[in-house]
PDB file of C-alpha atoms and ligand atoms in Angstrom:
ATOM      1  CA  UNK U  22      25.946 -45.730  22.228  1.00 39.00           C
ATOM      2  CA  UNK U  23      24.563 -42.517  23.683  1.00 49.00           C
ATOM      3  CA  UNK U  24      22.278 -42.307  26.669  1.00 51.00           C
ATOM      4  CA  UNK U  25      19.398 -41.385  24.331  1.00 52.00           C
ATOM      5  CA  UNK U  26      19.487 -44.816  22.706  1.00 61.00           C
ATOM      6  CA  UNK U  27      18.718 -46.480  26.006  1.00 77.00           C
ATOM      7  CA  UNK U  28      15.420 -44.704  26.515  1.00 88.00           C
ATOM      8  CA  UNK U  29      12.354 -46.730  25.623  1.00 95.00           C
ATOM      9  CA  UNK U  30       9.739 -44.077  25.015  1.00 95.00           C
ATOM     10  CA  UNK U  31       6.780 -46.385  25.559  1.00 96.00           C
ATOM     11  CA  UNK U  32       8.019 -47.170  29.088  1.00 96.00           C
ATOM     12  CA  UNK U  33       7.894 -43.545  30.220  1.00 97.00           C
ATOM     13  CA  UNK U  34       4.982 -42.078  32.166  1.00 97.00           C
ATOM     14  CA  UNK U  35       2.958 -39.375  30.397  1.00 97.00           C
ATOM     15  CA  UNK U  36       4.777 -36.667  32.277  1.00 97.00           C
ATOM     16  CA  UNK U  37       8.212 -38.130  31.561  1.00 97.00           C
ATOM     17  CA  UNK U  38       7.322 -38.645  27.926  1.00 98.00           C
ATOM     18  CA  UNK U  39       6.277 -35.005  27.482  1.00 98.00           C
ATOM     19  CA  UNK U  40       9.576 -33.924  29.097  1.00 97.00           C
ATOM     20  CA  UNK U  41      11.416 -36.280  26.767  1.00 97.00           C
ATOM     21  CA  UNK U  42       9.539 -34.874  23.764  1.00 97.00           C
ATOM     22  CA  UNK U  43      10.687 -31.392  24.670  1.00 96.00           C
ATOM     23  CA  UNK U  44      14.273 -32.666  24.763  1.00 97.00           C
ATOM     24  CA  UNK U  45      13.827 -34.567  21.501  1.00 97.00           C
ATOM     25  CA  UNK U  46      12.319 -31.524  19.813  1.00 93.00           C
ATOM     26  CA  UNK U  47      15.236 -29.463  21.072  1.00 95.00           C
ATOM     27  CA  UNK U  48      17.619 -32.047  19.603  1.00 96.00           C
ATOM     28  CA  UNK U  49      15.687 -32.217  16.323  1.00 94.00           C
ATOM     29  CA  UNK U  50      14.884 -35.918  16.616  1.00 97.00           C
ATOM     30  CA  UNK U  51      11.988 -36.291  14.186  1.00 96.00           C
ATOM     31  CA  UNK U  52      11.475 -40.050  14.448  1.00 97.00           C
ATOM     32  CA  UNK U  53      11.387 -39.932  18.237  1.00 97.00           C
ATOM     33  CA  UNK U  54       8.855 -37.106  18.123  1.00 97.00           C
ATOM     34  CA  UNK U  55       6.673 -39.074  15.733  1.00 97.00           C
ATOM     35  CA  UNK U  56       6.889 -42.157  17.936  1.00 98.00           C
ATOM     36  CA  UNK U  57       6.012 -40.163  21.055  1.00 98.00           C
ATOM     37  CA  UNK U  58       3.049 -38.488  19.368  1.00 98.00           C
ATOM     38  CA  UNK U  59       1.729 -41.917  18.434  1.00 98.00           C
ATOM     39  CA  UNK U  60       2.257 -43.224  21.966  1.00 98.00           C
ATOM     40  CA  UNK U  61       0.308 -40.312  23.467  1.00 98.00           C
ATOM     41  CA  UNK U  62      -2.478 -40.814  20.929  1.00 97.00           C
ATOM     42  CA  UNK U  63      -2.652 -44.487  21.895  1.00 98.00           C
ATOM     43  CA  UNK U  64      -2.873 -43.428  25.528  1.00 98.00           C
ATOM     44  CA  UNK U  65      -5.944 -41.382  24.714  1.00 97.00           C
ATOM     45  CA  UNK U  66      -4.451 -37.892  24.600  1.00 96.00           C
ATOM     46  CA  UNK U  67      -6.355 -35.509  22.364  1.00 92.00           C
ATOM     47  CA  UNK U  68      -4.474 -34.223  19.305  1.00 89.00           C
ATOM     48  CA  UNK U  69      -4.968 -30.701  20.632  1.00 84.00           C
ATOM     49  CA  UNK U  70      -3.316 -31.495  23.977  1.00 90.00           C
ATOM     50  CA  UNK U  71      -0.351 -33.171  22.281  1.00 93.00           C
ATOM     51  CA  UNK U  72       0.033 -30.177  20.020  1.00 86.00           C
ATOM     52  CA  UNK U  73      -0.156 -27.539  22.720  1.00 83.00           C
ATOM     53  CA  UNK U  74       1.297 -29.280  25.788  1.00 90.00           C
ATOM     54  CA  UNK U  75       4.203 -31.061  24.091  1.00 92.00           C
ATOM     55  CA  UNK U  76       4.998 -29.663  20.648  1.00 88.00           C
ATOM     56  CA  UNK U  77       4.184 -25.972  21.006  1.00 80.00           C
ATOM     57  CA  UNK U  78       5.548 -25.906  24.549  1.00 85.00           C
ATOM     58  CA  UNK U  79       8.780 -27.527  23.316  1.00 88.00           C
ATOM     59  CA  UNK U  80       9.088 -25.160  20.377  1.00 80.00           C
ATOM     60  CA  UNK U  81       8.719 -22.220  22.738  1.00 79.00           C
ATOM     61  CA  UNK U  82      11.862 -23.351  24.570  1.00 87.00           C
ATOM     62  CA  UNK U  83      13.668 -23.652  21.234  1.00 83.00           C
ATOM     63  CA  UNK U  84      12.498 -20.133  20.367  1.00 73.00           C
ATOM     64  CA  UNK U  85      13.827 -18.686  23.614  1.00 79.00           C
ATOM     65  CA  UNK U  86      17.219 -20.339  23.224  1.00 87.00           C
ATOM     66  CA  UNK U  87      17.488 -19.201  19.605  1.00 76.00           C
ATOM     67  CA  UNK U  88      16.706 -15.662  20.752  1.00 73.00           C
ATOM     68  CA  UNK U  89      19.324 -15.907  23.485  1.00 86.00           C
ATOM     69  CA  UNK U  90      22.025 -17.198  21.139  1.00 88.00           C
ATOM     70  CA  UNK U  91      22.176 -20.667  22.692  1.00 93.00           C
ATOM     71  CA  UNK U  92      20.808 -22.384  19.577  1.00 87.00           C
ATOM     72  CA  UNK U  93      21.620 -21.476  15.978  1.00 82.00           C
ATOM     73  CA  UNK U  94      19.781 -21.684  12.657  1.00 72.00           C
ATOM     74  CA  UNK U  95      20.736 -25.301  11.738  1.00 82.00           C
ATOM     75  CA  UNK U  96      19.574 -26.612  15.121  1.00 87.00           C
ATOM     76  CA  UNK U  97      16.358 -24.627  14.935  1.00 79.00           C
ATOM     77  CA  UNK U  98      15.716 -26.008  11.460  1.00 78.00           C
ATOM     78  CA  UNK U  99      16.116 -29.528  12.784  1.00 87.00           C
ATOM     79  CA  UNK U 100      13.748 -28.764  15.640  1.00 88.00           C
ATOM     80  CA  UNK U 101      11.248 -27.281  13.190  1.00 81.00           C
ATOM     81  CA  UNK U 102      11.523 -30.392  11.051  1.00 86.00           C
ATOM     82  CA  UNK U 103      10.902 -32.641  14.044  1.00 90.00           C
ATOM     83  CA  UNK U 104       7.880 -30.530  14.967  1.00 87.00           C
ATOM     84  CA  UNK U 105       6.550 -30.848  11.432  1.00 84.00           C
ATOM     85  CA  UNK U 106       6.825 -34.646  11.734  1.00 92.00           C
ATOM     86  CA  UNK U 107       4.562 -34.527  14.776  1.00 92.00           C
ATOM     87  CA  UNK U 108       2.203 -32.022  13.190  1.00 86.00           C
ATOM     88  CA  UNK U 109       1.879 -34.231  10.105  1.00 90.00           C
ATOM     89  CA  UNK U 110       0.415 -37.005  12.262  1.00 94.00           C
ATOM     90  CA  UNK U 111      -1.861 -34.671  14.213  1.00 90.00           C
ATOM     91  CA  UNK U 112      -3.205 -32.605  11.328  1.00 83.00           C
ATOM     92  CA  UNK U 113      -5.801 -35.055   9.940  1.00 87.00           C
ATOM     93  CA  UNK U 114      -6.909 -35.859  13.491  1.00 88.00           C
ATOM     94  CA  UNK U 115      -7.373 -32.214  14.388  1.00 80.00           C
ATOM     95  CA  UNK U 116      -9.393 -31.739  11.244  1.00 75.00           C
ATOM     96  CA  UNK U 117     -11.510 -34.830  12.010  1.00 76.00           C
ATOM     97  CA  UNK U 118     -12.521 -33.518  15.403  1.00 66.00           C
ATOM     98  CA  UNK U 119     -13.682 -30.299  13.762  1.00 53.00           C
ATOM     99  CA  UNK U 120     -17.217 -28.999  13.536  1.00 44.00           C
ATOM    100  CA  UNK U 121     -19.157 -28.335  10.302  1.00 54.00           C
ATOM    101  CA  UNK U 122     -17.651 -25.719   7.969  1.00 64.00           C
ATOM    102  CA  UNK U 123     -17.470 -22.379   9.721  1.00 78.00           C
ATOM    103  CA  UNK U 124     -16.129 -20.379   6.807  1.00 90.00           C
ATOM    104  CA  UNK U 125     -13.132 -20.209   4.534  1.00 95.00           C
ATOM    105  CA  UNK U 126      -9.664 -18.770   5.067  1.00 97.00           C
ATOM    106  CA  UNK U 127      -6.771 -18.060   2.748  1.00 98.00           C
ATOM    107  CA  UNK U 128      -3.506 -17.877   4.690  1.00 98.00           C
ATOM    108  CA  UNK U 129       0.120 -17.316   3.787  1.00 98.00           C
ATOM    109  CA  UNK U 130       3.442 -15.961   4.992  1.00 98.00           C
ATOM    110  CA  UNK U 131       4.407 -12.649   3.378  1.00 98.00           C
ATOM    111  CA  UNK U 132       7.067 -11.990   0.773  1.00 98.00           C
ATOM    112  CA  UNK U 133      10.649 -12.298   1.950  1.00 98.00           C
ATOM    113  CA  UNK U 134       9.703 -14.463   4.914  1.00 98.00           C
ATOM    114  CA  UNK U 135      10.136 -18.230   5.094  1.00 97.00           C
ATOM    115  CA  UNK U 136       8.857 -18.847   8.633  1.00 96.00           C
ATOM    116  CA  UNK U 137       5.867 -21.149   8.428  1.00 92.00           C
ATOM    117  CA  UNK U 138       5.545 -23.073  11.680  1.00 86.00           C
ATOM    118  CA  UNK U 139       3.176 -20.578  13.293  1.00 87.00           C
ATOM    119  CA  UNK U 140       1.193 -20.156  10.103  1.00 93.00           C
ATOM    120  CA  UNK U 141       0.874 -23.930   9.752  1.00 85.00           C
ATOM    121  CA  UNK U 142      -0.328 -24.141  13.328  1.00 78.00           C
ATOM    122  CA  UNK U 143      -2.962 -21.498  12.707  1.00 86.00           C
ATOM    123  CA  UNK U 144      -4.034 -23.316   9.540  1.00 85.00           C
ATOM    124  CA  UNK U 145      -4.281 -26.610  11.425  1.00 75.00           C
ATOM    125  CA  UNK U 146      -6.209 -25.145  14.328  1.00 71.00           C
ATOM    126  CA  UNK U 147      -8.575 -23.334  11.990  1.00 80.00           C
ATOM    127  CA  UNK U 148      -9.223 -26.567  10.128  1.00 75.00           C
ATOM    128  CA  UNK U 149      -9.683 -28.276  13.459  1.00 61.00           C
ATOM    129  CA  UNK U 150     -12.316 -25.668  14.324  1.00 67.00           C
ATOM    130  CA  UNK U 151     -14.225 -26.394  11.120  1.00 68.00           C
ATOM    131  CA  UNK U 152     -12.870 -23.761   8.731  1.00 82.00           C
ATOM    132  CA  UNK U 153     -11.822 -24.604   5.201  1.00 85.00           C
ATOM    133  CA  UNK U 154      -8.235 -23.403   4.823  1.00 91.00           C
ATOM    134  CA  UNK U 155      -6.293 -22.668   1.664  1.00 96.00           C
ATOM    135  CA  UNK U 156      -2.610 -22.437   2.554  1.00 97.00           C
ATOM    136  CA  UNK U 157      -0.503 -20.376   0.163  1.00 98.00           C
ATOM    137  CA  UNK U 158       2.764 -21.332   1.855  1.00 98.00           C
ATOM    138  CA  UNK U 159       5.616 -18.867   2.305  1.00 98.00           C
ATOM    139  CA  UNK U 160       7.028 -15.844   0.504  1.00 98.00           C
ATOM    140  CA  UNK U 161       3.735 -14.514  -0.907  1.00 98.00           C
ATOM    141  CA  UNK U 162       3.628 -11.408  -3.069  1.00 98.00           C
ATOM    142  CA  UNK U 163       0.626  -9.073  -3.282  1.00 98.00           C
ATOM    143  CA  UNK U 164      -0.274 -10.761  -6.573  1.00 98.00           C
ATOM    144  CA  UNK U 165      -0.212 -14.187  -4.987  1.00 98.00           C
ATOM    145  CA  UNK U 166      -2.619 -13.099  -2.225  1.00 98.00           C
ATOM    146  CA  UNK U 167      -4.926 -11.279  -4.636  1.00 98.00           C
ATOM    147  CA  UNK U 168      -5.054 -14.176  -7.100  1.00 98.00           C
ATOM    148  CA  UNK U 169      -5.947 -16.558  -4.300  1.00 98.00           C
ATOM    149  CA  UNK U 170      -8.641 -14.228  -2.935  1.00 98.00           C
ATOM    150  CA  UNK U 171     -10.145 -13.945  -6.403  1.00 98.00           C
ATOM    151  CA  UNK U 172     -10.081 -17.681  -6.974  1.00 98.00           C
ATOM    152  CA  UNK U 173     -11.071 -18.919  -3.523  1.00 97.00           C
ATOM    153  CA  UNK U 174     -13.498 -16.183  -2.401  1.00 96.00           C
ATOM    154  CA  UNK U 175     -12.732 -16.764   1.302  1.00 97.00           C
ATOM    155  CA  UNK U 176     -14.282 -15.012   4.289  1.00 97.00           C
ATOM    156  CA  UNK U 177     -10.878 -14.436   5.841  1.00 98.00           C
ATOM    157  CA  UNK U 178      -7.422 -13.434   4.678  1.00 98.00           C
ATOM    158  CA  UNK U 179      -4.655 -14.407   7.106  1.00 98.00           C
ATOM    159  CA  UNK U 180      -1.124 -13.086   6.822  1.00 98.00           C
ATOM    160  CA  UNK U 181       1.885 -14.188   8.833  1.00 98.00           C
ATOM    161  CA  UNK U 182       5.256 -12.450   9.287  1.00 98.00           C
ATOM    162  CA  UNK U 183       8.039 -13.304  11.718  1.00 98.00           C
ATOM    163  CA  UNK U 184      10.563 -10.640  10.778  1.00 98.00           C
ATOM    164  CA  UNK U 185      10.465  -6.942  11.536  1.00 98.00           C
ATOM    165  CA  UNK U 186      11.691  -6.445   7.965  1.00 98.00           C
ATOM    166  CA  UNK U 187       8.787  -8.357   6.391  1.00 98.00           C
ATOM    167  CA  UNK U 188       5.867  -7.312   8.590  1.00 98.00           C
ATOM    168  CA  UNK U 189       5.382  -3.948   6.799  1.00 98.00           C
ATOM    169  CA  UNK U 190       4.562  -5.943   3.658  1.00 98.00           C
ATOM    170  CA  UNK U 191       1.182  -6.746   5.188  1.00 98.00           C
ATOM    171  CA  UNK U 192       0.292  -3.085   4.788  1.00 98.00           C
ATOM    172  CA  UNK U 193       1.242  -3.240   1.116  1.00 98.00           C
ATOM    173  CA  UNK U 194      -1.276  -6.050   0.641  1.00 98.00           C
ATOM    174  CA  UNK U 195      -4.017  -4.250   2.602  1.00 98.00           C
ATOM    175  CA  UNK U 196      -3.370  -0.963   0.776  1.00 98.00           C
ATOM    176  CA  UNK U 197      -3.704  -2.757  -2.546  1.00 98.00           C
ATOM    177  CA  UNK U 198      -7.030  -4.229  -1.420  1.00 98.00           C
ATOM    178  CA  UNK U 199      -8.178  -0.739  -0.450  1.00 98.00           C
ATOM    179  CA  UNK U 200      -7.050   0.699  -3.802  1.00 98.00           C
ATOM    180  CA  UNK U 201      -9.006  -2.014  -5.602  1.00 97.00           C
ATOM    181  CA  UNK U 202     -12.044  -1.396  -3.349  1.00 98.00           C
ATOM    182  CA  UNK U 203     -11.907  -4.983  -2.112  1.00 97.00           C
ATOM    183  CA  UNK U 204     -10.844  -4.397   1.466  1.00 98.00           C
ATOM    184  CA  UNK U 205     -14.332  -4.752   2.907  1.00 96.00           C
ATOM    185  CA  UNK U 206     -14.869  -8.082   1.159  1.00 96.00           C
ATOM    186  CA  UNK U 207     -12.598  -9.879   3.610  1.00 97.00           C
ATOM    187  CA  UNK U 208     -11.860 -10.190   7.293  1.00 98.00           C
ATOM    188  CA  UNK U 209      -8.113  -9.589   7.547  1.00 98.00           C
ATOM    189  CA  UNK U 210      -6.298 -11.308  10.428  1.00 98.00           C
ATOM    190  CA  UNK U 211      -2.566 -10.912  10.981  1.00 98.00           C
ATOM    191  CA  UNK U 212      -0.079 -12.652  13.233  1.00 98.00           C
ATOM    192  CA  UNK U 213       3.551 -13.428  13.953  1.00 97.00           C
ATOM    193  CA  UNK U 214       5.860 -12.970  16.908  1.00 94.00           C
ATOM    194  CA  UNK U 215       7.058  -9.382  16.209  1.00 96.00           C
ATOM    195  CA  UNK U 216       3.540  -7.979  15.666  1.00 97.00           C
ATOM    196  CA  UNK U 217       1.203  -6.494  18.225  1.00 98.00           C
ATOM    197  CA  UNK U 218      -2.297  -5.085  18.390  1.00 98.00           C
ATOM    198  CA  UNK U 219      -1.173  -1.564  17.694  1.00 98.00           C
ATOM    199  CA  UNK U 220       0.612  -2.649  14.522  1.00 98.00           C
ATOM    200  CA  UNK U 221      -2.472  -4.579  13.403  1.00 98.00           C
ATOM    201  CA  UNK U 222      -4.603  -1.469  13.840  1.00 98.00           C
ATOM    202  CA  UNK U 223      -2.051   0.806  12.174  1.00 98.00           C
ATOM    203  CA  UNK U 224      -1.927  -1.243   8.973  1.00 98.00           C
ATOM    204  CA  UNK U 225      -5.708  -1.572   8.775  1.00 98.00           C
ATOM    205  CA  UNK U 226      -6.144  -5.265   9.669  1.00 98.00           C
ATOM    206  CA  UNK U 227      -9.339  -6.342  11.415  1.00 98.00           C
ATOM    207  CA  UNK U 228      -7.380  -8.044  14.160  1.00 98.00           C
ATOM    208  CA  UNK U 229      -3.970  -9.142  15.357  1.00 98.00           C
ATOM    209  CA  UNK U 230      -3.958 -12.603  16.933  1.00 95.00           C
ATOM    210  CA  UNK U 231      -1.219 -13.520  19.354  1.00 91.00           C
ATOM    211  CA  UNK U 232      -1.566 -17.276  18.877  1.00 84.00           C
ATOM    212  CA  UNK U 233      -3.492 -19.959  17.042  1.00 81.00           C
ATOM    213  CA  UNK U 234      -6.123 -20.310  19.752  1.00 75.00           C
ATOM    214  CA  UNK U 235      -6.854 -16.581  19.647  1.00 87.00           C
ATOM    215  CA  UNK U 236      -6.917 -16.786  15.848  1.00 91.00           C
ATOM    216  CA  UNK U 237      -9.676 -19.406  15.976  1.00 85.00           C
ATOM    217  CA  UNK U 238     -11.744 -17.440  18.503  1.00 87.00           C
ATOM    218  CA  UNK U 239     -11.308 -14.192  16.592  1.00 95.00           C
ATOM    219  CA  UNK U 240     -12.151 -15.809  13.266  1.00 95.00           C
ATOM    220  CA  UNK U 241     -15.338 -17.330  14.703  1.00 90.00           C
ATOM    221  CA  UNK U 242     -16.375 -13.997  16.190  1.00 95.00           C
ATOM    222  CA  UNK U 243     -15.833 -12.043  12.967  1.00 96.00           C
ATOM    223  CA  UNK U 244     -17.511 -14.623  10.733  1.00 94.00           C
ATOM    224  CA  UNK U 245     -20.507 -14.705  13.084  1.00 91.00           C
ATOM    225  CA  UNK U 246     -20.682 -10.922  13.016  1.00 91.00           C
ATOM    226  CA  UNK U 247     -20.525 -10.944   9.216  1.00 87.00           C
ATOM    227  CA  UNK U 248     -23.358 -13.473   9.017  1.00 83.00           C
ATOM    228  CA  UNK U 249     -25.460 -11.427  11.430  1.00 87.00           C
ATOM    229  CA  UNK U 250     -24.886  -8.305   9.337  1.00 85.00           C
ATOM    230  CA  UNK U 251     -25.887 -10.180   6.192  1.00 81.00           C
ATOM    231  CA  UNK U 252     -28.993 -11.536   7.892  1.00 82.00           C
ATOM    232  CA  UNK U 253     -29.923  -8.021   8.991  1.00 83.00           C
ATOM    233  CA  UNK U 254     -29.676  -6.968   5.359  1.00 72.00           C
TER     234      UNK U 254
HETATM  235  C1  B12 W 319      12.026 -21.507  13.753  1.00 92.35           C
HETATM  236  C2  B12 W 319      12.663 -20.197  13.418  1.00 92.35           C
HETATM  237  C3  B12 W 319      13.361 -20.120  12.191  1.00 92.35           C
HETATM  238  C4  B12 W 319      13.409 -21.261  11.198  1.00 92.35           C
HETATM  239  C5  B12 W 319      12.081 -21.269  10.407  1.00 92.35           C
HETATM  240  C6  B12 W 319      11.629 -22.669  10.052  1.00 92.35           C
HETATM  241  C7  B12 W 319      10.220 -22.657   9.526  1.00 92.35           C
HETATM  242  N1  B12 W 319       9.955 -23.588   8.663  1.00 92.35           N
HETATM  243  O1  B12 W 319       9.382 -21.857   9.895  1.00 92.35           O
HETATM  244  C8  B12 W 319      14.645 -20.841  10.336  1.00 92.35           C
HETATM  245  C9  B12 W 319      15.871 -21.437  10.958  1.00 92.35           C
HETATM  246  C10 B12 W 319      14.571 -21.192   8.866  1.00 92.35           C
HETATM  247  C11 B12 W 319      14.679 -19.343  10.579  1.00 92.35           C
HETATM  248  C12 B12 W 319      15.318 -18.463   9.728  1.00 92.35           C
HETATM  249  C13 B12 W 319      15.482 -17.117  10.004  1.00 92.35           C
HETATM  250  N2  B12 W 319      15.129 -16.476  11.144  1.00 92.35           N
HETATM  251 CO1  B12 W 319      13.949 -17.236  12.451  1.00 92.35          CO
HETATM  252  N3  B12 W 319      13.128 -17.908  13.992  1.00 92.35           N
HETATM  253  C14 B12 W 319      12.603 -19.077  14.301  1.00 92.35           C
HETATM  254  C15 B12 W 319      12.081 -19.044  15.763  1.00 92.35           C
HETATM  255  C16 B12 W 319      13.122 -19.703  16.650  1.00 92.35           C
HETATM  256  C17 B12 W 319      10.771 -19.713  16.051  1.00 92.35           C
HETATM  257  C18 B12 W 319       9.618 -19.279  15.185  1.00 92.35           C
HETATM  258  C19 B12 W 319       8.504 -20.237  15.385  1.00 92.35           C
HETATM  259  O2  B12 W 319       8.300 -21.141  14.606  1.00 92.35           O
HETATM  260  N4  B12 W 319       7.811 -20.090  16.535  1.00 92.35           N
HETATM  261  C20 B12 W 319       6.763 -21.016  16.949  1.00 92.35           C
HETATM  262  C21 B12 W 319       5.433 -20.577  16.368  1.00 92.35           C
HETATM  263  C22 B12 W 319       4.367 -21.540  16.865  1.00 92.35           C
HETATM  264  O3  B12 W 319       5.137 -19.273  16.820  1.00 92.35           O
HETATM  265  P1  B12 W 319       4.818 -18.042  15.852  1.00 92.35           P
HETATM  266  O4  B12 W 319       5.503 -18.213  14.566  1.00 92.35           O
HETATM  267  O5  B12 W 319       4.949 -16.788  16.574  1.00 92.35           O
HETATM  268  O6  B12 W 319       3.268 -18.247  15.495  1.00 92.35           O
HETATM  269  C23 B12 W 319       2.209 -18.088  16.431  1.00 92.35           C
HETATM  270  C24 B12 W 319       1.670 -16.653  16.527  1.00 92.35           C
HETATM  271  O7  B12 W 319       2.620 -15.670  16.195  1.00 92.35           O
HETATM  272  C25 B12 W 319       0.460 -16.626  15.660  1.00 92.35           C
HETATM  273  N5  B12 W 319       0.573 -16.417  14.234  1.00 92.35           N
HETATM  274  C26 B12 W 319       1.632 -16.602  13.414  1.00 92.35           C
HETATM  275  N6  B12 W 319       1.298 -16.364  12.136  1.00 92.35           N
HETATM  276  C27 B12 W 319      -0.001 -16.034  12.119  1.00 92.35           C
HETATM  277  C28 B12 W 319      -0.844 -15.678  11.071  1.00 92.35           C
HETATM  278  C29 B12 W 319      -2.154 -15.363  11.325  1.00 92.35           C
HETATM  279  C30 B12 W 319      -3.067 -15.025  10.220  1.00 92.35           C
HETATM  280  C31 B12 W 319      -2.623 -15.375  12.670  1.00 92.35           C
HETATM  281  C32 B12 W 319      -4.008 -15.009  12.939  1.00 92.35           C
HETATM  282  C33 B12 W 319      -1.777 -15.717  13.735  1.00 92.35           C
HETATM  283  C34 B12 W 319      -0.475 -16.055  13.447  1.00 92.35           C
HETATM  284  O8  B12 W 319      -0.058 -17.924  15.868  1.00 92.35           O
HETATM  285  C35 B12 W 319       1.032 -18.852  15.846  1.00 92.35           C
HETATM  286  C36 B12 W 319       0.663 -20.121  16.544  1.00 92.35           C
HETATM  287  O9  B12 W 319       0.333 -19.940  17.903  1.00 92.35           O
HETATM  288  C37 B12 W 319      11.960 -17.496  15.998  1.00 92.35           C
HETATM  289  C38 B12 W 319      12.060 -17.052  17.458  1.00 92.35           C
HETATM  290  C39 B12 W 319      10.746 -16.660  18.057  1.00 92.35           C
HETATM  291  N7  B12 W 319      10.740 -16.561  19.328  1.00 92.35           N
HETATM  292  O10 B12 W 319       9.770 -16.405  17.377  1.00 92.35           O
HETATM  293  C40 B12 W 319      13.072 -16.955  15.112  1.00 92.35           C
HETATM  294  C41 B12 W 319      13.019 -15.510  14.555  1.00 92.35           C
HETATM  295  C42 B12 W 319      11.618 -15.167  14.084  1.00 92.35           C
HETATM  296  N8  B12 W 319      13.915 -15.588  13.396  1.00 92.35           N
HETATM  297  C43 B12 W 319      14.660 -14.530  13.280  1.00 92.35           C
HETATM  298  C44 B12 W 319      15.626 -14.336  12.263  1.00 92.35           C
HETATM  299  C45 B12 W 319      16.463 -13.087  12.345  1.00 92.35           C
HETATM  300  C46 B12 W 319      15.777 -15.271  11.212  1.00 92.35           C
HETATM  301  C47 B12 W 319      16.740 -15.168  10.037  1.00 92.35           C
HETATM  302  C48 B12 W 319      16.870 -13.780   9.386  1.00 92.35           C
HETATM  303  C49 B12 W 319      18.093 -15.700  10.558  1.00 92.35           C
HETATM  304  C50 B12 W 319      19.253 -15.593   9.610  1.00 92.35           C
HETATM  305  N9  B12 W 319      20.167 -14.791  10.057  1.00 92.35           N
HETATM  306  O11 B12 W 319      19.254 -16.218   8.575  1.00 92.35           O
HETATM  307  C51 B12 W 319      16.159 -16.199   9.050  1.00 92.35           C
HETATM  308  C52 B12 W 319      15.101 -15.539   8.132  1.00 92.35           C
HETATM  309  C53 B12 W 319      14.858 -16.208   6.853  1.00 92.35           C
HETATM  310  C54 B12 W 319      13.682 -15.563   6.127  1.00 92.35           C
HETATM  311  N10 B12 W 319      13.924 -14.856   5.069  1.00 92.35           N
HETATM  312  O12 B12 W 319      12.549 -15.703   6.549  1.00 92.35           O
HETATM  313  C55 B12 W 319      14.370 -13.498  14.357  1.00 92.35           C
HETATM  314  C56 B12 W 319      13.573 -12.294  13.844  1.00 92.35           C
HETATM  315  C57 B12 W 319      14.068 -11.007  14.451  1.00 92.35           C
HETATM  316  C58 B12 W 319      13.329  -9.834  13.942  1.00 92.35           C
HETATM  317  N11 B12 W 319      13.103  -8.925  14.839  1.00 92.35           N
HETATM  318  O13 B12 W 319      12.967  -9.705  12.815  1.00 92.35           O
HETATM  319  C59 B12 W 319      13.662 -14.366  15.446  1.00 92.35           C
HETATM  320  C60 B12 W 319      12.652 -13.595  16.297  1.00 92.35           C
HETATM  321  C61 B12 W 319      14.786 -14.939  16.357  1.00 92.35           C
HETATM  322  C62 B12 W 319      15.583 -13.880  17.069  1.00 92.35           C
HETATM  323  N12 B12 W 319      15.192 -13.454  18.230  1.00 92.35           N
HETATM  324  O14 B12 W 319      16.576 -13.435  16.562  1.00 92.35           O
HETATM  325  N13 B12 W 319      14.042 -19.015  11.720  1.00 92.35           N
END
């Protein structure tokens, strides 16, 4: 029996439990993460605090160690899977605490890219803030984005890319919108670890958002501005 098996999660203090969750996330222990999320909820933690202070904080450590060659793809996949287990519990709760509908967003990861944790977080936080979100998943072609925009008529288009090789595809999508004279119909927000503000500007997005919290604030600001413009005629 390993040392892990001896730990009774419910007996840990909040602080110890969050530490343990970071370890469990690192080790890809989905069931333990789910149990811990439920324990913190029972203790009155808000879904948002569990998400940011335990799950996102833990995933950041995983990200650093992957970058530094300490963790490899299979371990990171396990960690991602454990995180998804926790997010699955929190998602409906984050949505519940949300305000009335703020607007609608279509979001997806670009073609060639399968990273979806950050995108899912943005989608969850946007829903939590009262936006209706249509999630197109990963590996989206220009056609996939355009079809969804046509069908869903959202206020916002969100694109995510985590690879330097896939981020230029965002420009392909925006250029197609421009060519079809549809660019001004949508607020375009982009995000993903390798992007920055300069890149966002260069490809013609309305804004680059460094994390999900900024995404929510930016989305609110732009939608409000759009409504004001419409009201002004
Ligand atoms: C988890 C992970 C994986 C998992 C993905 C699991 C999944 N379901 O997503 C797996 C193991 C599958 C994977 C595979 C690969 N990965 Co990877 N991966 C990561 C890792 C460790 C963490 C990413 C993550 O989830 N971060 C946590 C989330 C919360 O952060 P985030 O994604 O940045 O999202 C936040 C913001 O960016 C922003 N945001 C994100 N999207 C959007 C969208 C909008 C609209 C807005 C407004 C905001 C926004 O808000 C989010 C929430 O706060 C990163 C390292 C890192 N530091 O980023 C490497 C990383 C992105 N991967 C990398 C690589 C190279 C790969 C592979 C090519 C590896 C390989 N050799 O096979 C493959 C690519 C496969 C493919 N075609 O896509 C490199 C990319 C390097 C580069 N410069 O391009 C990184 C940077 C690691 C590294 N340093 O080498 N990966």
